[in-house]
Short mmCIF file of C-alpha atoms in Angstrom, two decimals:
data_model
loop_
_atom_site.label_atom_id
_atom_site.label_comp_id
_atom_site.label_asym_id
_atom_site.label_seq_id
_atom_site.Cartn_x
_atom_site.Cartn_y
_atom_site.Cartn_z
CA UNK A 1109 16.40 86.61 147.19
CA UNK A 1110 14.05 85.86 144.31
CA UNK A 1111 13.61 82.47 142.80
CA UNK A 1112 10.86 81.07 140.83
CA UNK A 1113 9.18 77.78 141.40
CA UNK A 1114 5.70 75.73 140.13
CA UNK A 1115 3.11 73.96 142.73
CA UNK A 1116 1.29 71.56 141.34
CA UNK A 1117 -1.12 68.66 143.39
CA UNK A 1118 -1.91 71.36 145.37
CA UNK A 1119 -1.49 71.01 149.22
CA UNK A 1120 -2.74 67.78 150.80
CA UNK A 1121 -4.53 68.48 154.64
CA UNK A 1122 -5.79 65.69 157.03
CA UNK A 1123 -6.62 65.83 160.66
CA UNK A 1124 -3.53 63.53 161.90
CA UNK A 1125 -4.21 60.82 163.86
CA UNK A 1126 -3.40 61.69 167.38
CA UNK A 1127 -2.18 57.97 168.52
CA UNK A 1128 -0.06 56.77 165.68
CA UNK A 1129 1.17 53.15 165.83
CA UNK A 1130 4.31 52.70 167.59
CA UNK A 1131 7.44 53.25 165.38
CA UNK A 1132 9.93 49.87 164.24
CA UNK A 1133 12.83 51.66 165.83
CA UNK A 1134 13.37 53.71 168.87
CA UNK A 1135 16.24 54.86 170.36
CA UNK A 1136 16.04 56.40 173.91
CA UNK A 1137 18.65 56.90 176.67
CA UNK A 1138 16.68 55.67 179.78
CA UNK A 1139 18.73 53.18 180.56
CA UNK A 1140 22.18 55.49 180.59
CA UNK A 1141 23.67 54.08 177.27
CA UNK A 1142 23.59 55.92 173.85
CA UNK A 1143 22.87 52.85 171.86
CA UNK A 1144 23.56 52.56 168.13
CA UNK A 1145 24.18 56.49 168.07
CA UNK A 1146 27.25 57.92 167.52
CA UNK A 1147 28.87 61.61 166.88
CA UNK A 1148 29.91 62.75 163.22
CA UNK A 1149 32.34 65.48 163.01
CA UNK A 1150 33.82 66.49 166.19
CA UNK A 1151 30.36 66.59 168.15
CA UNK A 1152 30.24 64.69 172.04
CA UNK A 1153 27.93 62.84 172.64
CA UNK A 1154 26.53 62.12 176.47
CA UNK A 1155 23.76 61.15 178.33
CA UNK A 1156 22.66 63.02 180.58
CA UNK A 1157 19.89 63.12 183.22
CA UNK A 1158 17.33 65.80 181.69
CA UNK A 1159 13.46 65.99 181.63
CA UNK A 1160 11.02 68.49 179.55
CA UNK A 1161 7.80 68.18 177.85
CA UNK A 1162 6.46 64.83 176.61
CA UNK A 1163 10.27 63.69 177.51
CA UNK A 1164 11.56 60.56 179.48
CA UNK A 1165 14.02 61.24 182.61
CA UNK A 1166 17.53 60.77 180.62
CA UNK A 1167 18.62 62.19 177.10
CA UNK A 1168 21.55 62.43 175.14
CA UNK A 1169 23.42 65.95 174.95
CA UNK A 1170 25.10 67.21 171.71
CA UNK A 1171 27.71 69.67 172.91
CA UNK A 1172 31.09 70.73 171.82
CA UNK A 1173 29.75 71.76 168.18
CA UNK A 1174 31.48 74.39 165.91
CA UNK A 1175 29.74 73.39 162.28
CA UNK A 1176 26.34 72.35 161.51
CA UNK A 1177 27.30 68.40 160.48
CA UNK A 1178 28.91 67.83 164.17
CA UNK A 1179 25.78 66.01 164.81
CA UNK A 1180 24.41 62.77 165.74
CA UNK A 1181 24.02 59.78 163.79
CA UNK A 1182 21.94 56.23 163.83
CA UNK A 1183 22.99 53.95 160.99
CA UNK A 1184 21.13 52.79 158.63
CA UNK A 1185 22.24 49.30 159.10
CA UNK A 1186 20.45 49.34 162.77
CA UNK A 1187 17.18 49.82 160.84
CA UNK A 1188 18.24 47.28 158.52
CA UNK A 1189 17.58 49.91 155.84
CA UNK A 1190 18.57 50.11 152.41
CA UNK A 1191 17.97 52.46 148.64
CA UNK A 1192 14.39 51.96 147.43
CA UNK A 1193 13.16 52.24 151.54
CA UNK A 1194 11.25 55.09 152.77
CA UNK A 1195 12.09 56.14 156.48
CA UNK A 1196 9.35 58.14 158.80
CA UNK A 1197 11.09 59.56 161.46
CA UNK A 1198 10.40 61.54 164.53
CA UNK A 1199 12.72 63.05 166.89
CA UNK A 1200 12.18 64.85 170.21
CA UNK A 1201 14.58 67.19 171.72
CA UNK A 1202 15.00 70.45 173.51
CA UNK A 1203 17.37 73.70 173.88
CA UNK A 1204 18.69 74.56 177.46
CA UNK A 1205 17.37 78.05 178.51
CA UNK A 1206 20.38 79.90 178.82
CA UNK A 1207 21.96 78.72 175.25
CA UNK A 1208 23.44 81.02 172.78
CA UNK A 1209 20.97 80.26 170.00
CA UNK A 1210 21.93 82.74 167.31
CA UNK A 1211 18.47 84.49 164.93
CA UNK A 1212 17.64 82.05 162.08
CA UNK A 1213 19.08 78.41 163.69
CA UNK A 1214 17.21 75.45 162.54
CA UNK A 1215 17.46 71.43 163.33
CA UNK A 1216 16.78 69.21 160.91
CA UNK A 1217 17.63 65.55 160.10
CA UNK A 1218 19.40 64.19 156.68
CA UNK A 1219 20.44 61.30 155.05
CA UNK A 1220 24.13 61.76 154.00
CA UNK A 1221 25.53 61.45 151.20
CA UNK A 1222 21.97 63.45 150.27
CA UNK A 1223 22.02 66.16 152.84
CA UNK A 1224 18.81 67.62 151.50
CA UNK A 1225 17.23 68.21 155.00
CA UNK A 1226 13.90 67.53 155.92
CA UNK A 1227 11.32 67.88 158.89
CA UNK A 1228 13.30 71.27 159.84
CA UNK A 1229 12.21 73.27 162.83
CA UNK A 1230 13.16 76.25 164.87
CA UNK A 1231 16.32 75.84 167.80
CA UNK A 1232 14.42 78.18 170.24
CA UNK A 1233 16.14 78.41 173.93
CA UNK A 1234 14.07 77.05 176.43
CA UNK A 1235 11.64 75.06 174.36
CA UNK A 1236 11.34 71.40 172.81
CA UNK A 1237 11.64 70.66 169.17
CA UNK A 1238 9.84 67.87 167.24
CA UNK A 1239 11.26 66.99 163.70
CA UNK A 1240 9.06 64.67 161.74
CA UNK A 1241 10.15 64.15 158.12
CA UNK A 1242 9.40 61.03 155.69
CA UNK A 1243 12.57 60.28 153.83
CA UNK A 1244 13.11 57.96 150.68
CA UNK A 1245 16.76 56.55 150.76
CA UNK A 1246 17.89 56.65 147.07
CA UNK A 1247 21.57 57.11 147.56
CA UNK A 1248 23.67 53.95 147.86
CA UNK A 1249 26.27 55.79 149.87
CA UNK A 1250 24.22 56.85 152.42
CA UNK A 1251 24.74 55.25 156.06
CA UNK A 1252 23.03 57.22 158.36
CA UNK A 1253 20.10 58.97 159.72
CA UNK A 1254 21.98 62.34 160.79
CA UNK A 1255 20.23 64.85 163.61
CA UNK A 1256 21.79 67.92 162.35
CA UNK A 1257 21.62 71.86 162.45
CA UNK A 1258 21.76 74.43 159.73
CA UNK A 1259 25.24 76.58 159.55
CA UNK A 1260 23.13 79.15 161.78
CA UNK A 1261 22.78 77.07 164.28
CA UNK A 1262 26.35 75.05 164.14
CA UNK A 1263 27.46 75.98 167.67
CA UNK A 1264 23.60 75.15 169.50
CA UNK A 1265 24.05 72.21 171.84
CA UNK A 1266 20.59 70.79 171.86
CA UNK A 1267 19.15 67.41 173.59
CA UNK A 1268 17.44 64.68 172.14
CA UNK A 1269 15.14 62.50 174.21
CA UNK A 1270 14.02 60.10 171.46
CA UNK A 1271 14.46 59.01 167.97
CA UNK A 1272 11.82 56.93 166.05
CA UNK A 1273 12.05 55.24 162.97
CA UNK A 1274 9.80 53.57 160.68
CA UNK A 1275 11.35 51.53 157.50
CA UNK A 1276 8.93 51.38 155.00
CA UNK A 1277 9.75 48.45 151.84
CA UNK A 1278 8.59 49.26 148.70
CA UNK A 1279 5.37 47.87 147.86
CA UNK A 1280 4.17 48.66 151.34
CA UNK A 1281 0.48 49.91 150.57
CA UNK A 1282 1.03 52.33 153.42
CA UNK A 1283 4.21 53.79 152.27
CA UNK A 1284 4.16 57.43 152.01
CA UNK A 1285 7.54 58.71 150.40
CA UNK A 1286 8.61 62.44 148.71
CA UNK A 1287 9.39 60.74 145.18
CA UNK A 1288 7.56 63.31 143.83
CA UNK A 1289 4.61 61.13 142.75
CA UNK A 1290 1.38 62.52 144.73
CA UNK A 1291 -1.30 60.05 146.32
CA UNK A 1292 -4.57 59.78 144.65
CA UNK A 1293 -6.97 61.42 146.59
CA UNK A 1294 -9.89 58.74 146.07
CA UNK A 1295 -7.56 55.71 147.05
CA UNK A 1296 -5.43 54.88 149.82
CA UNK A 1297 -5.01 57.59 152.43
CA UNK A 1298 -7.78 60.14 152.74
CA UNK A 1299 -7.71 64.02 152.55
CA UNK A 1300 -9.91 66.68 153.50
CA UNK A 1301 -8.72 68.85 151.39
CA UNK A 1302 -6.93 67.98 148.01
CA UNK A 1303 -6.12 70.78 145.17
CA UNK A 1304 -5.11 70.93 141.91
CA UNK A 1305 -4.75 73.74 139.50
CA UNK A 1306 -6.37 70.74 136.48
CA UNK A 1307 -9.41 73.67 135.72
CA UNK A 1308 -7.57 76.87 135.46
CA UNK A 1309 -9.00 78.22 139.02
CA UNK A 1310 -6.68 78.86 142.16
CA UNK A 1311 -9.34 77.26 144.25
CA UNK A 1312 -8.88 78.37 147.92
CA UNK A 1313 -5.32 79.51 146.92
CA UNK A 1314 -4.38 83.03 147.65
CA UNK A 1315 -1.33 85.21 147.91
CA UNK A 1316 0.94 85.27 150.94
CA UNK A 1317 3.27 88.72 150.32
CA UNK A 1318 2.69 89.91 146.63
CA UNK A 1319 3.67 87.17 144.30
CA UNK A 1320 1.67 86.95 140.91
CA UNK A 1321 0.03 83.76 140.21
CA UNK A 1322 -0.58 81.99 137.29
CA UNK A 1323 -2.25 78.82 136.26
CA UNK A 1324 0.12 77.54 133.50
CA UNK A 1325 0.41 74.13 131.21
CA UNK A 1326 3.46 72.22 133.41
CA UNK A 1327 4.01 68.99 133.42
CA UNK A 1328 7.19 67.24 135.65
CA UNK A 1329 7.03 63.59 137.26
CA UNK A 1330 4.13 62.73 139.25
CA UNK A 1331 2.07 66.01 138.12
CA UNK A 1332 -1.27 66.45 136.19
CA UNK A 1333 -0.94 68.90 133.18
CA UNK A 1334 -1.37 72.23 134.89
CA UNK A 1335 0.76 73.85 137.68
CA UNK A 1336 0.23 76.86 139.74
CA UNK A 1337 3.08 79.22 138.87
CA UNK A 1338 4.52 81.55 141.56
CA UNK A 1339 6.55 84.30 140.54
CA UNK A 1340 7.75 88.15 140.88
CA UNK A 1341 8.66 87.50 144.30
CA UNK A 1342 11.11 89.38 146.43
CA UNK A 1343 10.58 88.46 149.60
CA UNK A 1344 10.67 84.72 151.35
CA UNK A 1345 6.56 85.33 152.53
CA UNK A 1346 5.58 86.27 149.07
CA UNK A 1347 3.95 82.87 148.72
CA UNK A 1348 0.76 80.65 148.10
CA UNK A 1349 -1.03 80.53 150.94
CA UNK A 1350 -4.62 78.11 151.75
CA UNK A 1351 -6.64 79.80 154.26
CA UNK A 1352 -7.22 77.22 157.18
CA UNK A 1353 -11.19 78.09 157.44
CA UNK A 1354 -11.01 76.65 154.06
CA UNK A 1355 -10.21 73.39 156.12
CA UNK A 1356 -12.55 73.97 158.62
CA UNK A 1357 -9.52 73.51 161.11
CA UNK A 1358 -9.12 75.49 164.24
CA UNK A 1359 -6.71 75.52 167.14
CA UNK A 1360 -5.84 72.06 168.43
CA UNK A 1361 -6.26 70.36 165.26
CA UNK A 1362 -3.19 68.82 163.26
CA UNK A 1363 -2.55 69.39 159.77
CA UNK A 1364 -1.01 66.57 157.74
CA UNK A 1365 0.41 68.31 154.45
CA UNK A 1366 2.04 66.83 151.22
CA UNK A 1367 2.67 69.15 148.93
CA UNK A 1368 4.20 68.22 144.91
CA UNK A 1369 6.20 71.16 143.09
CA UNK A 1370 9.03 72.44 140.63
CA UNK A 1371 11.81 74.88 140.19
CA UNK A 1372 12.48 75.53 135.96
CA UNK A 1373 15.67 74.05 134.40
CA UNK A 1374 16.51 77.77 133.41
CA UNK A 1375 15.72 79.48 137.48
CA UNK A 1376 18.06 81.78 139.16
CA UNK A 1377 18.31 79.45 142.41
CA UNK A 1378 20.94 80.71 145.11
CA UNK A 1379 22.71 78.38 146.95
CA UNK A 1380 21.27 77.02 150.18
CA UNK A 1381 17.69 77.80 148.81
CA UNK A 1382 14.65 75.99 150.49
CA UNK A 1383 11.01 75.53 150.52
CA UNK A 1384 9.37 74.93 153.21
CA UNK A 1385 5.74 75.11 155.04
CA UNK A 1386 4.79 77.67 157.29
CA UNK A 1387 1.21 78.07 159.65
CA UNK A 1388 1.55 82.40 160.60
CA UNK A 1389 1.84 83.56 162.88
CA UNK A 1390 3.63 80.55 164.04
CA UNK A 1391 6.50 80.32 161.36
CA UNK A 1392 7.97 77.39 162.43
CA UNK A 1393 9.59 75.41 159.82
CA UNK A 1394 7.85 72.27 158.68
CA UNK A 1395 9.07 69.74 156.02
CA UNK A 1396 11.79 71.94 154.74
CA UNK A 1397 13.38 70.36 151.54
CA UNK A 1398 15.82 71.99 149.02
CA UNK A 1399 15.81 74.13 146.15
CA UNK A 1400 17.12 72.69 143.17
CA UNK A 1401 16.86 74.02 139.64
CA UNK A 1402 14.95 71.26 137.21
CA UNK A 1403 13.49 69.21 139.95
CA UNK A 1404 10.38 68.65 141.64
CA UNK A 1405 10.40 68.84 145.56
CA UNK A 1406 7.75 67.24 147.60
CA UNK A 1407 7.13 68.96 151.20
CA UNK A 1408 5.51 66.53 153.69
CA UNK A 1409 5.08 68.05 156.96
CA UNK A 1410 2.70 67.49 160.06
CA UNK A 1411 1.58 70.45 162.10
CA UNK A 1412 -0.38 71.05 164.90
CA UNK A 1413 -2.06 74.42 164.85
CA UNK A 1414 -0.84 76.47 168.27
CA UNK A 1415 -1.31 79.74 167.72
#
């Protein structure tokens, strides 16, 4: 599957802050009760007693599925969310060990009537999932916050211990959204590492696979004048990669990553194409977002390096 797209703003790392502030919502099933969430499509929703990793003693089961939207929701009117907000959310959860989780299933968490999904990990049996996505809500007909698989993974029952949300208004100094405009490196948050392609060099860029790179004149909202241009590819690893002793990060530490790109107007772009960010020889999924031709995509994504 071959598609062409631009990078521009370069990737954004940051050792994450290992004790964020606690989040304006959160939605856990200690006390036997699912809350404020409730099933879309023909999902079944039940709490159940069940304990893993980082967990509490109690979480709600998602069973019965047969399609990737029979899911669970939390509506946006809980959150007292509304368009022009920007939602950070993080969800715990976990696959039972003897689930049929079929190659290439993925959880992720949308916004419908957007569906673009975001924060998208690996189902793997036996193991916890974290999805952590930032989310701007810019469709007036969208009412939830929706825990969802991919069509892969439509028939995984999976378990989710906790849900936390933080509504960001705009204006908020801390706000941190995927409009597609990047943060300025000098103000505001801090990076360690910030890259653009503004003097015609790939910096610490090289090739994942055997794309060809060029440094071209592309401009698209929120971008400088030059993009990084990856094309000729064939194969879903023929990417840009940023070597992580250019970071001076080792196992242990967390990457925080924003990254600002394009796909051309005119680009061959099969349906359900994504972008996402990878750490090999992990491969996890991390701030998946969707392919669409004559847009820009922003990728936000926090990783902790395992492996």
């Amino acid at each position: 599957m071959a598609f062409v797209l631009v990078l521009s703003t370069g990737v954004y790392c940051a050792l994450a802050d290992d004790d964020p502030a606690p989040a304006s919502f959160k939605l856990d099933f200690e006390n036997g009760n699912k809350g404020v969430a409730s099933p879309s499509g023909d999902a079944i929703l039940s709490v159940v007693e069940k304990s893993f990793e980082g967990s509490g003693s109690k979480s709600l089961y998602v069973s019965g599925r047969t399609k990737d939207y029979d899911a669970a929701d939390v509506p946006l009117s809980a959150l007292g969310a509304v368009v022009g907000d920007t939602l950070k959310i993080r969800v715990l959860g976990y696959v039972d060990t003897d689930a049929d989780v079929p190659d290439g299933s993925l959880i992720t968490v949308t916004l419908p009537n957007d569906y673009a999904y975001n924060g998208t990990v690996n189902l793997v049996k036996g193991q916890a999932f974290v999805i952590e996505a930032t989310k701007e809500i810019t469709n007036e007909n969208s009412k939830n916050v929706r825990i969802q698989t991919n069509s892969a993974g439509a028939t995984v029952p999976f378990y989710i211990d906790s849900i936390e949300i933080d509504v960001v208004k705009p204006g908020d100094e801390s706000e941190e959204t995927d409009s597609g405009e990047a943060p300025d490196p000098g103000a505001g948050e801090s990076f360690d590492y910030a890259y653009d392609f503004e003097d015609d060099t790939l910096g610490a860029v090289v090739k994942g696979g055997n794309p060809t790179f060029t440094v071209v004149s592309k401009t698209f909202d929120g971008s400088g004048s030059k993009s990084l241009y990856v094309s000729g590819r064939t194969k879903d690893y023929d990417a840009a990669d940023v070597p992580l002793s250019a970071l001076g990060a080792v196992v242990g530490d967390t990457l925080k990553i924003r990254v600002l790109g394009y796909v051309d107007s005119d680009a061959e772009v099969p349906e359900g194409s994504q972008i996402t960010v990878t750490v090999p020889d992990d491969y996890g999924y991390n701030g998946t977002v969707n392919l669409v031709k004559g847009q820009a995509f922003v990728i936000e994504a926090t990783k902790k390096i395992t492996n």
